[in-house]
Short mmCIF file of C-alpha atoms in Angstrom, two decimals:
data_model
loop_
_atom_site.label_atom_id
_atom_site.label_comp_id
_atom_site.label_asym_id
_atom_site.label_seq_id
_atom_site.Cartn_x
_atom_site.Cartn_y
_atom_site.Cartn_z
CA UNK A 1 -5.80 38.39 -40.42
CA UNK A 2 -4.17 34.98 -40.66
CA UNK A 3 -6.01 32.11 -39.03
CA UNK A 4 -3.79 30.76 -36.23
CA UNK A 5 -5.60 27.49 -36.04
CA UNK A 6 -7.77 26.07 -38.81
CA UNK A 7 -10.72 24.22 -37.35
CA UNK A 8 -11.53 21.20 -39.53
CA UNK A 9 -15.14 20.20 -38.93
CA UNK A 10 -16.76 19.83 -42.35
CA UNK A 11 -18.62 23.11 -41.97
CA UNK A 12 -20.43 22.13 -38.78
CA UNK A 13 -19.63 23.84 -35.50
CA UNK A 14 -18.47 21.44 -32.82
CA UNK A 15 -15.74 20.96 -30.26
CA UNK A 16 -14.85 22.96 -27.18
CA UNK A 17 -12.84 26.06 -26.37
CA UNK A 18 -11.62 26.79 -22.85
CA UNK A 19 -10.68 30.39 -22.11
CA UNK A 20 -8.36 30.63 -19.12
CA UNK A 21 -6.31 27.60 -18.13
CA UNK A 22 -5.70 28.10 -14.45
CA UNK A 23 -6.57 25.29 -12.04
CA UNK A 24 -10.27 25.23 -12.96
CA UNK A 25 -9.80 25.64 -16.72
CA UNK A 26 -7.01 23.06 -16.82
CA UNK A 27 -9.26 20.55 -15.05
CA UNK A 28 -11.98 21.11 -17.64
CA UNK A 29 -9.43 20.62 -20.45
CA UNK A 30 -8.07 17.45 -18.87
CA UNK A 31 -11.47 15.82 -18.58
CA UNK A 32 -12.47 16.79 -22.13
CA UNK A 33 -9.21 15.42 -23.50
CA UNK A 34 -9.57 12.26 -21.45
CA UNK A 35 -12.92 11.71 -23.16
CA UNK A 36 -11.44 12.18 -26.62
CA UNK A 37 -13.01 15.58 -27.33
CA UNK A 38 -11.50 18.25 -29.57
CA UNK A 39 -10.32 21.11 -27.37
CA UNK A 40 -8.81 24.53 -28.02
CA UNK A 41 -7.31 26.15 -24.93
CA UNK A 42 -6.51 29.87 -24.82
CA UNK A 43 -5.05 32.13 -22.17
CA UNK A 44 -3.43 35.56 -22.15
CA UNK A 45 -0.52 34.22 -20.08
CA UNK A 46 2.28 32.31 -21.82
CA UNK A 47 3.28 30.59 -18.60
CA UNK A 48 -0.22 29.17 -18.14
CA UNK A 49 -0.15 27.81 -21.68
CA UNK A 50 3.30 26.29 -21.15
CA UNK A 51 2.11 24.53 -17.99
CA UNK A 52 -0.90 23.14 -19.85
CA UNK A 53 1.31 21.84 -22.65
CA UNK A 54 3.44 20.15 -20.02
CA UNK A 55 0.32 18.15 -19.09
CA UNK A 56 -0.48 17.32 -22.74
CA UNK A 57 1.91 18.48 -25.44
CA UNK A 58 -0.60 17.67 -28.19
CA UNK A 59 -3.35 20.03 -27.02
CA UNK A 60 -4.22 22.94 -29.31
CA UNK A 61 -3.38 25.97 -27.19
CA UNK A 62 -2.75 29.63 -27.92
CA UNK A 63 -1.81 32.82 -26.12
CA UNK A 64 -4.79 35.07 -26.86
CA UNK A 65 -6.22 38.31 -25.52
CA UNK A 66 -9.78 37.16 -24.81
CA UNK A 67 -11.03 40.76 -24.78
CA UNK A 68 -9.94 41.26 -28.41
CA UNK A 69 -12.61 40.18 -30.89
CA UNK A 70 -10.19 39.89 -33.81
CA UNK A 71 -7.76 37.78 -31.78
CA UNK A 72 -10.56 35.48 -30.62
CA UNK A 73 -11.79 35.03 -34.18
CA UNK A 74 -8.29 34.42 -35.54
CA UNK A 75 -7.57 31.82 -32.87
CA UNK A 76 -10.64 29.84 -33.91
CA UNK A 77 -12.62 30.26 -30.68
CA UNK A 78 -15.71 31.54 -32.49
CA UNK A 79 -15.76 28.44 -34.72
CA UNK A 80 -16.51 26.10 -31.82
CA UNK A 81 -19.91 25.11 -30.47
CA UNK A 82 -19.19 25.27 -26.74
CA UNK A 83 -16.97 27.76 -24.95
CA UNK A 84 -16.03 27.57 -21.28
CA UNK A 85 -15.00 30.99 -19.95
CA UNK A 86 -12.92 29.78 -17.02
CA UNK A 87 -11.26 33.08 -16.09
CA UNK A 88 -12.60 34.87 -13.04
CA UNK A 89 -10.50 38.01 -12.66
CA UNK A 90 -10.60 40.65 -13.78
CA UNK A 91 -14.36 40.16 -14.10
CA UNK A 92 -14.42 42.62 -17.00
CA UNK A 93 -12.36 40.13 -19.01
CA UNK A 94 -14.74 37.22 -18.42
CA UNK A 95 -17.75 39.40 -19.23
CA UNK A 96 -16.13 40.71 -22.42
CA UNK A 97 -15.09 37.22 -23.53
CA UNK A 98 -18.63 35.96 -22.99
CA UNK A 99 -20.08 38.85 -24.95
CA UNK A 100 -17.66 38.31 -27.85
CA UNK A 101 -18.51 34.61 -28.06
CA UNK A 102 -22.27 35.20 -28.03
CA UNK A 103 -22.68 38.48 -29.87
CA UNK A 104 -19.99 38.70 -32.55
CA UNK A 105 -21.44 38.58 -36.08
CA UNK A 106 -20.88 35.15 -37.62
CA UNK A 107 -20.04 33.40 -34.36
CA UNK A 108 -20.79 29.68 -34.35
CA UNK A 109 -20.75 29.42 -30.57
CA UNK A 110 -23.98 27.82 -29.37
CA UNK A 111 -23.27 27.59 -25.66
CA UNK A 112 -21.15 29.62 -23.24
CA UNK A 113 -20.52 28.30 -19.75
CA UNK A 114 -18.86 30.97 -17.63
CA UNK A 115 -17.17 30.91 -14.25
CA UNK A 116 -18.33 33.45 -11.65
CA UNK A 117 -16.94 34.53 -8.30
CA UNK A 118 -19.99 36.31 -6.86
CA UNK A 119 -23.74 36.70 -7.31
CA UNK A 120 -23.21 40.07 -9.00
CA UNK A 121 -20.66 38.55 -11.36
CA UNK A 122 -23.18 35.83 -12.19
CA UNK A 123 -25.91 38.37 -13.02
CA UNK A 124 -23.60 40.32 -15.29
CA UNK A 125 -22.51 37.19 -17.15
CA UNK A 126 -26.11 36.14 -17.66
CA UNK A 127 -27.03 39.59 -18.97
CA UNK A 128 -24.38 39.41 -21.70
CA UNK A 129 -25.52 35.98 -22.83
CA UNK A 130 -23.92 33.25 -20.70
CA UNK A 131 -26.06 30.13 -21.05
CA UNK A 132 -24.85 28.75 -17.75
CA UNK A 133 -22.82 30.13 -14.87
CA UNK A 134 -20.85 27.94 -12.47
CA UNK A 135 -19.00 28.58 -9.25
CA UNK A 136 -15.73 26.62 -8.89
CA UNK A 137 -16.32 26.34 -5.15
CA UNK A 138 -19.42 24.28 -5.96
CA UNK A 139 -18.31 22.48 -9.12
CA UNK A 140 -14.91 21.03 -9.93
CA UNK A 141 -13.50 21.53 -13.41
CA UNK A 142 -13.35 17.78 -13.92
CA UNK A 143 -17.06 17.47 -13.17
CA UNK A 144 -17.95 20.21 -15.65
CA UNK A 145 -15.84 18.58 -18.34
CA UNK A 146 -17.63 15.29 -17.72
CA UNK A 147 -21.06 16.94 -17.96
CA UNK A 148 -20.15 18.59 -21.25
CA UNK A 149 -19.18 15.27 -22.79
CA UNK A 150 -22.00 13.27 -21.18
CA UNK A 151 -25.13 15.40 -20.65
CA UNK A 152 -27.14 12.33 -19.54
CA UNK A 153 -24.85 11.69 -16.58
CA UNK A 154 -26.26 12.75 -13.21
CA UNK A 155 -24.00 11.11 -10.64
CA UNK A 156 -20.89 8.97 -10.72
CA UNK A 157 -19.27 6.83 -8.04
CA UNK A 158 -15.81 5.64 -9.05
CA UNK A 159 -15.14 2.16 -7.69
CA UNK A 160 -11.51 2.19 -8.82
CA UNK A 161 -9.46 3.55 -11.71
CA UNK A 162 -11.35 1.36 -14.20
CA UNK A 163 -14.93 0.84 -12.97
CA UNK A 164 -17.79 3.09 -11.82
CA UNK A 165 -21.43 3.15 -10.84
CA UNK A 166 -23.44 5.86 -12.60
CA UNK A 167 -26.90 7.35 -12.40
CA UNK A 168 -27.99 8.49 -15.86
CA UNK A 169 -31.08 9.83 -17.58
CA UNK A 170 -32.83 7.28 -19.79
CA UNK A 171 -31.32 7.72 -23.27
CA UNK A 172 -33.92 8.58 -25.91
CA UNK A 173 -32.97 5.41 -27.79
CA UNK A 174 -34.11 3.30 -24.81
CA UNK A 175 -37.48 4.98 -24.14
CA UNK A 176 -40.41 2.58 -24.50
CA UNK A 177 -38.21 -0.51 -24.55
CA UNK A 178 -37.84 -3.20 -21.93
CA UNK A 179 -34.57 -4.04 -20.24
CA UNK A 180 -34.77 -7.41 -22.02
CA UNK A 181 -34.91 -5.67 -25.42
CA UNK A 182 -31.94 -3.41 -24.89
CA UNK A 183 -29.94 -6.09 -23.01
CA UNK A 184 -27.28 -3.76 -21.65
CA UNK A 185 -25.09 -6.58 -20.40
CA UNK A 186 -24.87 -8.21 -23.85
CA UNK A 187 -24.67 -5.10 -26.04
CA UNK A 188 -22.76 -2.69 -23.79
CA UNK A 189 -21.16 -4.91 -21.12
CA UNK A 190 -22.96 -2.85 -18.44
CA UNK A 191 -25.06 -4.12 -15.53
CA UNK A 192 -28.36 -2.49 -14.46
CA UNK A 193 -28.64 -1.97 -10.70
CA UNK A 194 -31.84 0.10 -10.57
CA UNK A 195 -34.34 1.87 -12.81
CA UNK A 196 -37.40 4.08 -12.47
CA UNK A 197 -38.52 7.60 -11.56
CA UNK A 198 -36.29 9.83 -9.46
CA UNK A 199 -36.86 9.02 -5.79
CA UNK A 200 -38.72 5.79 -6.61
CA UNK A 201 -36.08 3.59 -8.18
CA UNK A 202 -36.67 -0.14 -8.48
CA UNK A 203 -33.57 -2.02 -7.33
CA UNK A 204 -32.63 -5.02 -9.49
CA UNK A 205 -35.58 -4.42 -11.86
CA UNK A 206 -37.01 -7.36 -13.85
CA UNK A 207 -36.14 -7.81 -17.52
CA UNK A 208 -39.74 -6.92 -18.39
CA UNK A 209 -39.37 -3.40 -16.94
CA UNK A 210 -40.25 -0.77 -19.58
CA UNK A 211 -38.07 2.33 -19.58
CA UNK A 212 -39.95 5.63 -19.68
CA UNK A 213 -38.90 9.15 -20.64
CA UNK A 214 -37.61 11.29 -17.75
CA UNK A 215 -36.74 8.20 -15.69
CA UNK A 216 -33.32 7.15 -14.44
CA UNK A 217 -30.99 4.19 -14.75
CA UNK A 218 -28.31 3.18 -12.28
CA UNK A 219 -25.67 1.16 -14.10
CA UNK A 220 -22.30 -0.36 -13.32
CA UNK A 221 -19.39 -1.20 -15.57
CA UNK A 222 -16.01 -0.09 -16.81
CA UNK A 223 -15.62 3.62 -17.48
CA UNK A 224 -15.00 2.83 -21.15
CA UNK A 225 -18.23 0.80 -21.41
CA UNK A 226 -20.27 3.47 -19.62
CA UNK A 227 -19.00 6.18 -21.97
CA UNK A 228 -20.19 4.06 -24.92
CA UNK A 229 -23.85 4.18 -23.82
CA UNK A 230 -26.22 6.24 -26.04
CA UNK A 231 -26.47 9.85 -24.93
CA UNK A 232 -23.00 9.70 -23.39
#
């Protein structure tokens, strides 16, 4: 079968696929694209794909039957490291798509994040291999997209369209170093507001403060500068 979309990644699985581009899936795509990630969007509905292309004409998007293993393989979905199964109904489709991504011989998918509509749906998705199940009523698509790009990010408060305050996990590169050594203001143009263990943060910590594993940083800066931090 001809490959619809040739994934160019030097032999290493990477990038994201989003299956189902309704409101939730489109929000995930938008946030991933905004962060500069490689995204493949698929949906069984041509109209949904057309609406997504209206948002961003450059996005790689295909009309694909997500319950068809051959179609999923040909589209390139199984070549990508992370797949978001954003469809919710019929639940058989989301379960089948998850199973194909996780269980097809030769799949390069390392992580499947699936959308559920009920506790039973969640259990079924987990049984067929979903690594994580989310409920759109509890998590916006934009938030999920942000977490996929920046796993160290815990909370974000947008101050305006350019600047934010963020609570992040201490990046591995910073563990064991003092705030003076890493000098976030000089090297990353980011200000440190607080640091320390969860629930016991030190506000305006001294430059001599040593950052420890499993601790948190609260930082402020432009969204572009914050995305440039290690682990982001």
